[in-house]
Amino acid sequence: MRFEKLRRDVLEANLELVRRGLVLYTFGNASGIDRDAGIIAIKPSGVPYDQMAPEHIVITDLDGNTLDSKLKPSSDLATHVLLYKEFSTIGGVVHTHSEYATAWAQAGMEIPPYGTTHADYFHGPVPVTAELTADQINIEYVHETGVAIVERFRTLDPVAVPGVLVAGHAPFAWGKDVAAAAYHAVVLEAVARMAFYTHTLRPDCKGVSQTLLDRHYFRKHGAKATYGQ
Ligand SMILES: [Zn+2]
């Protein structure tokens, strides 16, 4: 089987989303990219997770054209393809309809950095995209979802903020590989849940200071990171 390691990693990331309670039925999808080989590996469309095996993971080229696979790729493939083209530093993409992150997306609200759990992973608010226009929805909807994300990140660094809320829809997360993307999707859901409770308890909560945000983010990331072994 070609690209066996990447297929296994993509399968494992998809199963991790299920184990962590981010995915109902077959909602949600994870993909990984091998930029040297010029291929993307993504979950097949509509295959139950308990029957999914590495050979079911669909391989496409960098434009999303399926390469020797009998199964259809996830219907969200075009969003993944665009994110890989525009965010050259990422190696994995995850999309779920996890409950709390989706609630913020449906409300059209960014998630403010209310505490250090958020600051450890997202250096600023988790942004929300603009609503898609009728034309965007009617023509190439899945691709345009990616366009809305890229547009929102014109002034943001996708490494410092590894996720987004698509307005009226749900979150996307990414990372250096597909495992990191799944990890960020799980953290995003936890942060969204905590933020929901914080906002409920105190709607005017100002959140962490820039100093605390920087302290926590740079403790884990960047040249001066001190966290871990
Ligand atoms: Zn979706």
PDB file of C-alpha atoms and ligand atoms in Angstrom:
ATOM      1  CA  MET A   1       0.000   0.000   0.000  1.00  0.00           C
ATOM      2  CA  ARG A   2       1.461   3.381  -0.999  1.00  0.00           C
ATOM      3  CA  PHE A   3       1.680   6.190   1.572  1.00  0.00           C
ATOM      4  CA  GLU A   4       0.926   3.700   4.347  1.00  0.00           C
ATOM      5  CA  LYS A   5       2.387   5.831   7.187  1.00  0.00           C
ATOM      6  CA  LEU A   6       0.344   8.914   6.223  1.00  0.00           C
ATOM      7  CA  ARG A   7      -2.809   6.805   5.719  1.00  0.00           C
ATOM      8  CA  ARG A   8      -2.368   5.319   9.212  1.00  0.00           C
ATOM      9  CA  ASP A   9      -1.749   8.754  10.735  1.00  0.00           C
ATOM     10  CA  VAL A  10      -4.871  10.159   9.050  1.00  0.00           C
ATOM     11  CA  LEU A  11      -6.974   7.187  10.164  1.00  0.00           C
ATOM     12  CA  GLU A  12      -5.662   7.522  13.721  1.00  0.00           C
ATOM     13  CA  ALA A  13      -6.455  11.275  13.812  1.00  0.00           C
ATOM     14  CA  ASN A  14     -10.007  10.611  12.607  1.00  0.00           C
ATOM     15  CA  LEU A  15     -10.468   7.965  15.324  1.00  0.00           C
ATOM     16  CA  GLU A  16      -9.019  10.324  17.942  1.00  0.00           C
ATOM     17  CA  LEU A  17     -11.799  12.831  17.136  1.00  0.00           C
ATOM     18  CA  VAL A  18     -14.373  10.112  17.843  1.00  0.00           C
ATOM     19  CA  ARG A  19     -12.669   8.997  21.087  1.00  0.00           C
ATOM     20  CA  ARG A  20     -12.617  12.593  22.344  1.00  0.00           C
ATOM     21  CA  GLY A  21     -16.327  13.057  21.655  1.00  0.00           C
ATOM     22  CA  LEU A  22     -15.896  15.657  18.906  1.00  0.00           C
ATOM     23  CA  VAL A  23     -17.700  13.697  16.208  1.00  0.00           C
ATOM     24  CA  LEU A  24     -21.219  12.245  15.853  1.00  0.00           C
ATOM     25  CA  TYR A  25     -21.904   9.570  13.218  1.00  0.00           C
ATOM     26  CA  THR A  26     -19.581  10.358  10.283  1.00  0.00           C
ATOM     27  CA  PHE A  27     -19.505  14.165  10.826  1.00  0.00           C
ATOM     28  CA  GLY A  28     -16.010  15.528  10.800  1.00  0.00           C
ATOM     29  CA  ASN A  29     -12.901  14.794   8.788  1.00  0.00           C
ATOM     30  CA  ALA A  30      -9.129  14.879   9.099  1.00  0.00           C
ATOM     31  CA  SER A  31      -6.473  15.007   6.405  1.00  0.00           C
ATOM     32  CA  GLY A  32      -2.699  15.120   6.129  1.00  0.00           C
ATOM     33  CA  ILE A  33      -0.371  16.281   3.387  1.00  0.00           C
ATOM     34  CA  ASP A  34       2.950  14.963   2.065  1.00  0.00           C
ATOM     35  CA  ARG A  35       4.299  18.040   0.313  1.00  0.00           C
ATOM     36  CA  ASP A  36       7.358  16.230  -1.069  1.00  0.00           C
ATOM     37  CA  ALA A  37       5.228  13.493  -2.646  1.00  0.00           C
ATOM     38  CA  GLY A  38       2.593  16.045  -3.714  1.00  0.00           C
ATOM     39  CA  ILE A  39      -0.346  14.200  -2.178  1.00  0.00           C
ATOM     40  CA  ILE A  40      -3.125  14.704   0.353  1.00  0.00           C
ATOM     41  CA  ALA A  41      -4.603  11.812   2.396  1.00  0.00           C
ATOM     42  CA  ILE A  42      -8.160  12.353   3.646  1.00  0.00           C
ATOM     43  CA  LYS A  43     -11.005  10.461   5.256  1.00  0.00           C
ATOM     44  CA  PRO A  44     -13.409   8.806   2.803  1.00  0.00           C
ATOM     45  CA  SER A  45     -16.964  10.136   2.635  1.00  0.00           C
ATOM     46  CA  GLY A  46     -19.618   8.314   4.667  1.00  0.00           C
ATOM     47  CA  VAL A  47     -17.632   5.249   5.799  1.00  0.00           C
ATOM     48  CA  PRO A  48     -18.480   4.310   9.430  1.00  0.00           C
ATOM     49  CA  TYR A  49     -15.480   4.820  11.737  1.00  0.00           C
ATOM     50  CA  ASP A  50     -15.608   1.270  13.128  1.00  0.00           C
ATOM     51  CA  GLN A  51     -15.124  -0.108   9.597  1.00  0.00           C
ATOM     52  CA  MET A  52     -12.473   2.365   8.471  1.00  0.00           C
ATOM     53  CA  ALA A  53      -9.044   0.956   7.608  1.00  0.00           C
ATOM     54  CA  PRO A  54      -5.862   2.583   6.211  1.00  0.00           C
ATOM     55  CA  GLU A  55      -6.677   1.402   2.667  1.00  0.00           C
ATOM     56  CA  HIS A  56      -9.964   3.367   2.805  1.00  0.00           C
ATOM     57  CA  ILE A  57      -8.128   6.671   3.299  1.00  0.00           C
ATOM     58  CA  VAL A  58      -8.374   8.515  -0.023  1.00  0.00           C
ATOM     59  CA  ILE A  59      -5.223   9.864  -1.703  1.00  0.00           C
ATOM     60  CA  THR A  60      -5.537  12.955  -3.910  1.00  0.00           C
ATOM     61  CA  ASP A  61      -3.140  15.279  -5.670  1.00  0.00           C
ATOM     62  CA  LEU A  62      -2.640  18.837  -4.375  1.00  0.00           C
ATOM     63  CA  ASP A  63      -5.646  20.023  -6.424  1.00  0.00           C
ATOM     64  CA  GLY A  64      -7.921  17.411  -4.846  1.00  0.00           C
ATOM     65  CA  ASN A  65      -8.080  14.992  -7.793  1.00  0.00           C
ATOM     66  CA  THR A  66      -8.455  11.442  -6.483  1.00  0.00           C
ATOM     67  CA  LEU A  67      -5.544   9.111  -7.269  1.00  0.00           C
ATOM     68  CA  ASP A  68      -6.303   5.369  -7.630  1.00  0.00           C
ATOM     69  CA  SER A  69      -8.961   5.090  -4.912  1.00  0.00           C
ATOM     70  CA  LYS A  70     -12.371   3.445  -5.200  1.00  0.00           C
ATOM     71  CA  LEU A  71     -13.913   5.555  -2.452  1.00  0.00           C
ATOM     72  CA  LYS A  72     -14.982   9.182  -2.647  1.00  0.00           C
ATOM     73  CA  PRO A  73     -13.058  11.647  -0.455  1.00  0.00           C
ATOM     74  CA  SER A  74     -14.705  13.668   2.306  1.00  0.00           C
ATOM     75  CA  SER A  75     -17.117  16.237   0.879  1.00  0.00           C
ATOM     76  CA  ASP A  76     -15.075  18.965   2.611  1.00  0.00           C
ATOM     77  CA  LEU A  77     -11.914  18.154   0.618  1.00  0.00           C
ATOM     78  CA  ALA A  78     -11.935  21.477  -1.308  1.00  0.00           C
ATOM     79  CA  THR A  79     -11.619  23.435   1.946  1.00  0.00           C
ATOM     80  CA  HIS A  80      -8.646  21.290   3.019  1.00  0.00           C
ATOM     81  CA  VAL A  81      -6.992  21.726  -0.406  1.00  0.00           C
ATOM     82  CA  LEU A  82      -7.228  25.513  -0.244  1.00  0.00           C
ATOM     83  CA  LEU A  83      -5.882  25.667   3.318  1.00  0.00           C
ATOM     84  CA  TYR A  84      -2.836  23.580   2.273  1.00  0.00           C
ATOM     85  CA  LYS A  85      -2.229  25.899  -0.694  1.00  0.00           C
ATOM     86  CA  GLU A  86      -2.503  29.092   1.321  1.00  0.00           C
ATOM     87  CA  PHE A  87      -0.957  28.047   4.655  1.00  0.00           C
ATOM     88  CA  SER A  88       2.408  26.631   3.592  1.00  0.00           C
ATOM     89  CA  THR A  89       3.466  25.757   7.164  1.00  0.00           C
ATOM     90  CA  ILE A  90       0.632  23.327   7.968  1.00  0.00           C
ATOM     91  CA  GLY A  91       0.669  19.549   7.496  1.00  0.00           C
ATOM     92  CA  GLY A  92      -2.775  18.520   8.738  1.00  0.00           C
ATOM     93  CA  VAL A  93      -6.356  19.848   8.757  1.00  0.00           C
ATOM     94  CA  VAL A  94      -9.338  18.803  10.868  1.00  0.00           C
ATOM     95  CA  HIS A  95     -12.994  19.784  10.628  1.00  0.00           C
ATOM     96  CA  THR A  96     -15.615  18.828  13.202  1.00  0.00           C
ATOM     97  CA  HIS A  97     -19.002  20.023  14.394  1.00  0.00           C
ATOM     98  CA  SER A  98     -17.895  19.731  18.032  1.00  0.00           C
ATOM     99  CA  GLU A  99     -20.616  21.152  20.205  1.00  0.00           C
ATOM    100  CA  TYR A 100     -19.200  24.173  22.012  1.00  0.00           C
ATOM    101  CA  ALA A 101     -16.943  25.442  19.228  1.00  0.00           C
ATOM    102  CA  THR A 102     -19.897  25.082  16.850  1.00  0.00           C
ATOM    103  CA  ALA A 103     -22.112  27.059  19.258  1.00  0.00           C
ATOM    104  CA  TRP A 104     -19.665  30.001  19.058  1.00  0.00           C
ATOM    105  CA  ALA A 105     -19.502  29.622  15.258  1.00  0.00           C
ATOM    106  CA  GLN A 106     -23.280  29.606  14.992  1.00  0.00           C
ATOM    107  CA  ALA A 107     -23.473  32.707  17.190  1.00  0.00           C
ATOM    108  CA  GLY A 108     -20.955  34.339  14.830  1.00  0.00           C
ATOM    109  CA  MET A 109     -18.735  35.157  17.827  1.00  0.00           C
ATOM    110  CA  GLU A 110     -14.966  34.814  18.142  1.00  0.00           C
ATOM    111  CA  ILE A 111     -13.736  33.058  21.296  1.00  0.00           C
ATOM    112  CA  PRO A 112     -11.993  35.615  23.509  1.00  0.00           C
ATOM    113  CA  PRO A 113      -8.827  34.555  25.355  1.00  0.00           C
ATOM    114  CA  TYR A 114     -10.443  34.287  28.778  1.00  0.00           C
ATOM    115  CA  GLY A 115      -7.685  32.286  30.468  1.00  0.00           C
ATOM    116  CA  THR A 116      -4.340  30.570  30.306  1.00  0.00           C
ATOM    117  CA  THR A 117      -5.669  27.297  28.812  1.00  0.00           C
ATOM    118  CA  HIS A 118      -6.627  29.327  25.762  1.00  0.00           C
ATOM    119  CA  ALA A 119      -3.361  31.325  25.858  1.00  0.00           C
ATOM    120  CA  ASP A 120      -1.250  28.156  25.865  1.00  0.00           C
ATOM    121  CA  TYR A 121      -2.456  27.286  22.350  1.00  0.00           C
ATOM    122  CA  PHE A 122      -4.033  30.341  20.703  1.00  0.00           C
ATOM    123  CA  HIS A 123      -2.105  33.602  20.726  1.00  0.00           C
ATOM    124  CA  GLY A 124      -5.247  35.762  20.612  1.00  0.00           C
ATOM    125  CA  PRO A 125      -8.965  35.175  20.065  1.00  0.00           C
ATOM    126  CA  VAL A 126     -10.095  32.187  18.017  1.00  0.00           C
ATOM    127  CA  PRO A 127     -11.396  34.197  15.060  1.00  0.00           C
ATOM    128  CA  VAL A 128     -14.693  33.796  13.257  1.00  0.00           C
ATOM    129  CA  THR A 129     -15.008  34.219   9.474  1.00  0.00           C
ATOM    130  CA  ALA A 130     -17.377  36.571   7.698  1.00  0.00           C
ATOM    131  CA  GLU A 131     -20.681  35.001   6.696  1.00  0.00           C
ATOM    132  CA  LEU A 132     -20.593  33.524   3.208  1.00  0.00           C
ATOM    133  CA  THR A 133     -22.529  35.445   0.567  1.00  0.00           C
ATOM    134  CA  ALA A 134     -25.351  33.838  -1.450  1.00  0.00           C
ATOM    135  CA  ASP A 135     -23.006  33.585  -4.473  1.00  0.00           C
ATOM    136  CA  GLN A 136     -20.330  31.888  -2.381  1.00  0.00           C
ATOM    137  CA  ILE A 137     -22.899  29.373  -1.093  1.00  0.00           C
ATOM    138  CA  ASN A 138     -24.414  28.691  -4.526  1.00  0.00           C
ATOM    139  CA  ILE A 139     -21.127  28.354  -6.445  1.00  0.00           C
ATOM    140  CA  GLU A 140     -18.239  26.214  -5.115  1.00  0.00           C
ATOM    141  CA  TYR A 141     -19.488  26.354  -1.523  1.00  0.00           C
ATOM    142  CA  VAL A 142     -16.809  24.092  -0.037  1.00  0.00           C
ATOM    143  CA  HIS A 143     -13.960  25.960  -1.778  1.00  0.00           C
ATOM    144  CA  GLU A 144     -15.477  29.306  -0.723  1.00  0.00           C
ATOM    145  CA  THR A 145     -15.507  28.134   2.900  1.00  0.00           C
ATOM    146  CA  GLY A 146     -11.722  27.926   2.559  1.00  0.00           C
ATOM    147  CA  VAL A 147     -11.646  31.363   0.912  1.00  0.00           C
ATOM    148  CA  ALA A 148     -13.520  32.835   3.902  1.00  0.00           C
ATOM    149  CA  ILE A 149     -10.955  31.282   6.277  1.00  0.00           C
ATOM    150  CA  VAL A 150      -7.957  32.534   4.275  1.00  0.00           C
ATOM    151  CA  GLU A 151      -9.518  35.998   4.053  1.00  0.00           C
ATOM    152  CA  ARG A 152      -9.925  36.088   7.842  1.00  0.00           C
ATOM    153  CA  PHE A 153      -6.244  35.163   8.244  1.00  0.00           C
ATOM    154  CA  ARG A 154      -4.878  37.977   6.024  1.00  0.00           C
ATOM    155  CA  THR A 155      -3.562  39.635   9.195  1.00  0.00           C
ATOM    156  CA  LEU A 156      -3.170  36.515  11.350  1.00  0.00           C
ATOM    157  CA  ASP A 157      -0.499  33.814  11.578  1.00  0.00           C
ATOM    158  CA  PRO A 158      -1.982  30.303  11.180  1.00  0.00           C
ATOM    159  CA  VAL A 159       0.831  28.918  13.362  1.00  0.00           C
ATOM    160  CA  ALA A 160       0.037  31.254  16.296  1.00  0.00           C
ATOM    161  CA  VAL A 161      -3.724  30.705  15.875  1.00  0.00           C
ATOM    162  CA  PRO A 162      -4.221  27.075  14.772  1.00  0.00           C
ATOM    163  CA  GLY A 163      -7.980  27.164  14.321  1.00  0.00           C
ATOM    164  CA  VAL A 164     -10.973  29.169  13.177  1.00  0.00           C
ATOM    165  CA  LEU A 165     -14.752  29.256  13.454  1.00  0.00           C
ATOM    166  CA  VAL A 166     -16.627  29.348  10.159  1.00  0.00           C
ATOM    167  CA  ALA A 167     -19.637  31.611  10.769  1.00  0.00           C
ATOM    168  CA  GLY A 168     -22.920  29.700  10.923  1.00  0.00           C
ATOM    169  CA  HIS A 169     -21.066  26.403  10.468  1.00  0.00           C
ATOM    170  CA  ALA A 170     -18.339  24.968  12.709  1.00  0.00           C
ATOM    171  CA  PRO A 171     -14.595  24.936  13.485  1.00  0.00           C
ATOM    172  CA  PHE A 172     -11.560  24.007  11.425  1.00  0.00           C
ATOM    173  CA  ALA A 173      -8.208  23.371  13.106  1.00  0.00           C
ATOM    174  CA  TRP A 174      -4.755  22.604  11.733  1.00  0.00           C
ATOM    175  CA  GLY A 175      -1.194  21.832  12.815  1.00  0.00           C
ATOM    176  CA  LYS A 176       2.268  20.745  11.658  1.00  0.00           C
ATOM    177  CA  ASP A 177       0.833  17.279  10.916  1.00  0.00           C
ATOM    178  CA  VAL A 178      -2.545  15.542  11.114  1.00  0.00           C
ATOM    179  CA  ALA A 179      -2.008  14.444  14.747  1.00  0.00           C
ATOM    180  CA  ALA A 180      -1.305  18.057  15.770  1.00  0.00           C
ATOM    181  CA  ALA A 181      -4.391  19.207  13.865  1.00  0.00           C
ATOM    182  CA  ALA A 182      -6.564  16.708  15.780  1.00  0.00           C
ATOM    183  CA  TYR A 183      -4.949  17.767  19.057  1.00  0.00           C
ATOM    184  CA  HIS A 184      -5.731  21.422  18.312  1.00  0.00           C
ATOM    185  CA  ALA A 185      -9.350  20.511  17.450  1.00  0.00           C
ATOM    186  CA  VAL A 186      -9.687  18.795  20.843  1.00  0.00           C
ATOM    187  CA  VAL A 187      -8.096  21.742  22.685  1.00  0.00           C
ATOM    188  CA  LEU A 188     -10.287  24.175  20.742  1.00  0.00           C
ATOM    189  CA  GLU A 189     -13.414  22.334  21.896  1.00  0.00           C
ATOM    190  CA  ALA A 190     -12.218  22.408  25.541  1.00  0.00           C
ATOM    191  CA  VAL A 191     -11.398  26.124  25.283  1.00  0.00           C
ATOM    192  CA  ALA A 192     -14.790  26.810  23.657  1.00  0.00           C
ATOM    193  CA  ARG A 193     -16.573  24.979  26.479  1.00  0.00           C
ATOM    194  CA  MET A 194     -14.699  26.899  29.193  1.00  0.00           C
ATOM    195  CA  ALA A 195     -15.298  30.183  27.362  1.00  0.00           C
ATOM    196  CA  PHE A 196     -19.015  29.415  27.095  1.00  0.00           C
ATOM    197  CA  TYR A 197     -19.234  29.010  30.886  1.00  0.00           C
ATOM    198  CA  THR A 198     -17.063  32.063  31.535  1.00  0.00           C
ATOM    199  CA  HIS A 199     -19.186  34.190  29.215  1.00  0.00           C
ATOM    200  CA  THR A 200     -22.373  32.838  30.852  1.00  0.00           C
ATOM    201  CA  LEU A 201     -21.119  33.645  34.350  1.00  0.00           C
ATOM    202  CA  ARG A 202     -19.781  37.044  33.381  1.00  0.00           C
ATOM    203  CA  PRO A 203     -20.633  38.409  29.914  1.00  0.00           C
ATOM    204  CA  ASP A 204     -18.438  41.496  30.442  1.00  0.00           C
ATOM    205  CA  CYS A 205     -15.344  39.447  31.407  1.00  0.00           C
ATOM    206  CA  LYS A 206     -12.263  41.150  29.943  1.00  0.00           C
ATOM    207  CA  GLY A 207     -10.177  37.973  29.723  1.00  0.00           C
ATOM    208  CA  VAL A 208      -6.418  37.674  30.171  1.00  0.00           C
ATOM    209  CA  SER A 209      -4.071  40.617  29.795  1.00  0.00           C
ATOM    210  CA  GLN A 210      -1.737  40.795  26.785  1.00  0.00           C
ATOM    211  CA  THR A 211       1.135  40.137  29.222  1.00  0.00           C
ATOM    212  CA  LEU A 212      -0.393  36.893  30.504  1.00  0.00           C
ATOM    213  CA  LEU A 213      -1.396  35.872  26.956  1.00  0.00           C
ATOM    214  CA  ASP A 214       2.220  36.375  25.796  1.00  0.00           C
ATOM    215  CA  ARG A 215       3.684  34.690  28.879  1.00  0.00           C
ATOM    216  CA  HIS A 216       1.653  31.520  28.379  1.00  0.00           C
ATOM    217  CA  TYR A 217       1.852  31.351  24.608  1.00  0.00           C
ATOM    218  CA  PHE A 218       5.613  31.880  24.431  1.00  0.00           C
ATOM    219  CA  ARG A 219       6.211  29.486  27.335  1.00  0.00           C
ATOM    220  CA  LYS A 220       5.085  26.683  24.968  1.00  0.00           C
ATOM    221  CA  HIS A 221       5.993  28.065  21.547  1.00  0.00           C
ATOM    222  CA  GLY A 222       8.851  29.840  19.831  1.00  0.00           C
ATOM    223  CA  ALA A 223      12.567  30.151  20.421  1.00  0.00           C
ATOM    224  CA  LYS A 224      12.316  30.728  24.190  1.00  0.00           C
ATOM    225  CA  ALA A 225       9.847  27.914  24.986  1.00  0.00           C
ATOM    226  CA  THR A 226      10.495  26.350  28.397  1.00  0.00           C
ATOM    227  CA  TYR A 227       7.549  23.938  28.690  1.00  0.00           C
ATOM    228  CA  GLY A 228       8.099  20.153  28.628  1.00  0.00           C
ATOM    229  CA  GLN A 229      11.295  18.083  28.612  1.00  0.00           C
TER     230      GLN A 229
HETATM  231 ZN    ZN B   1     -19.088  20.964   8.432  1.00  0.00          ZN
END
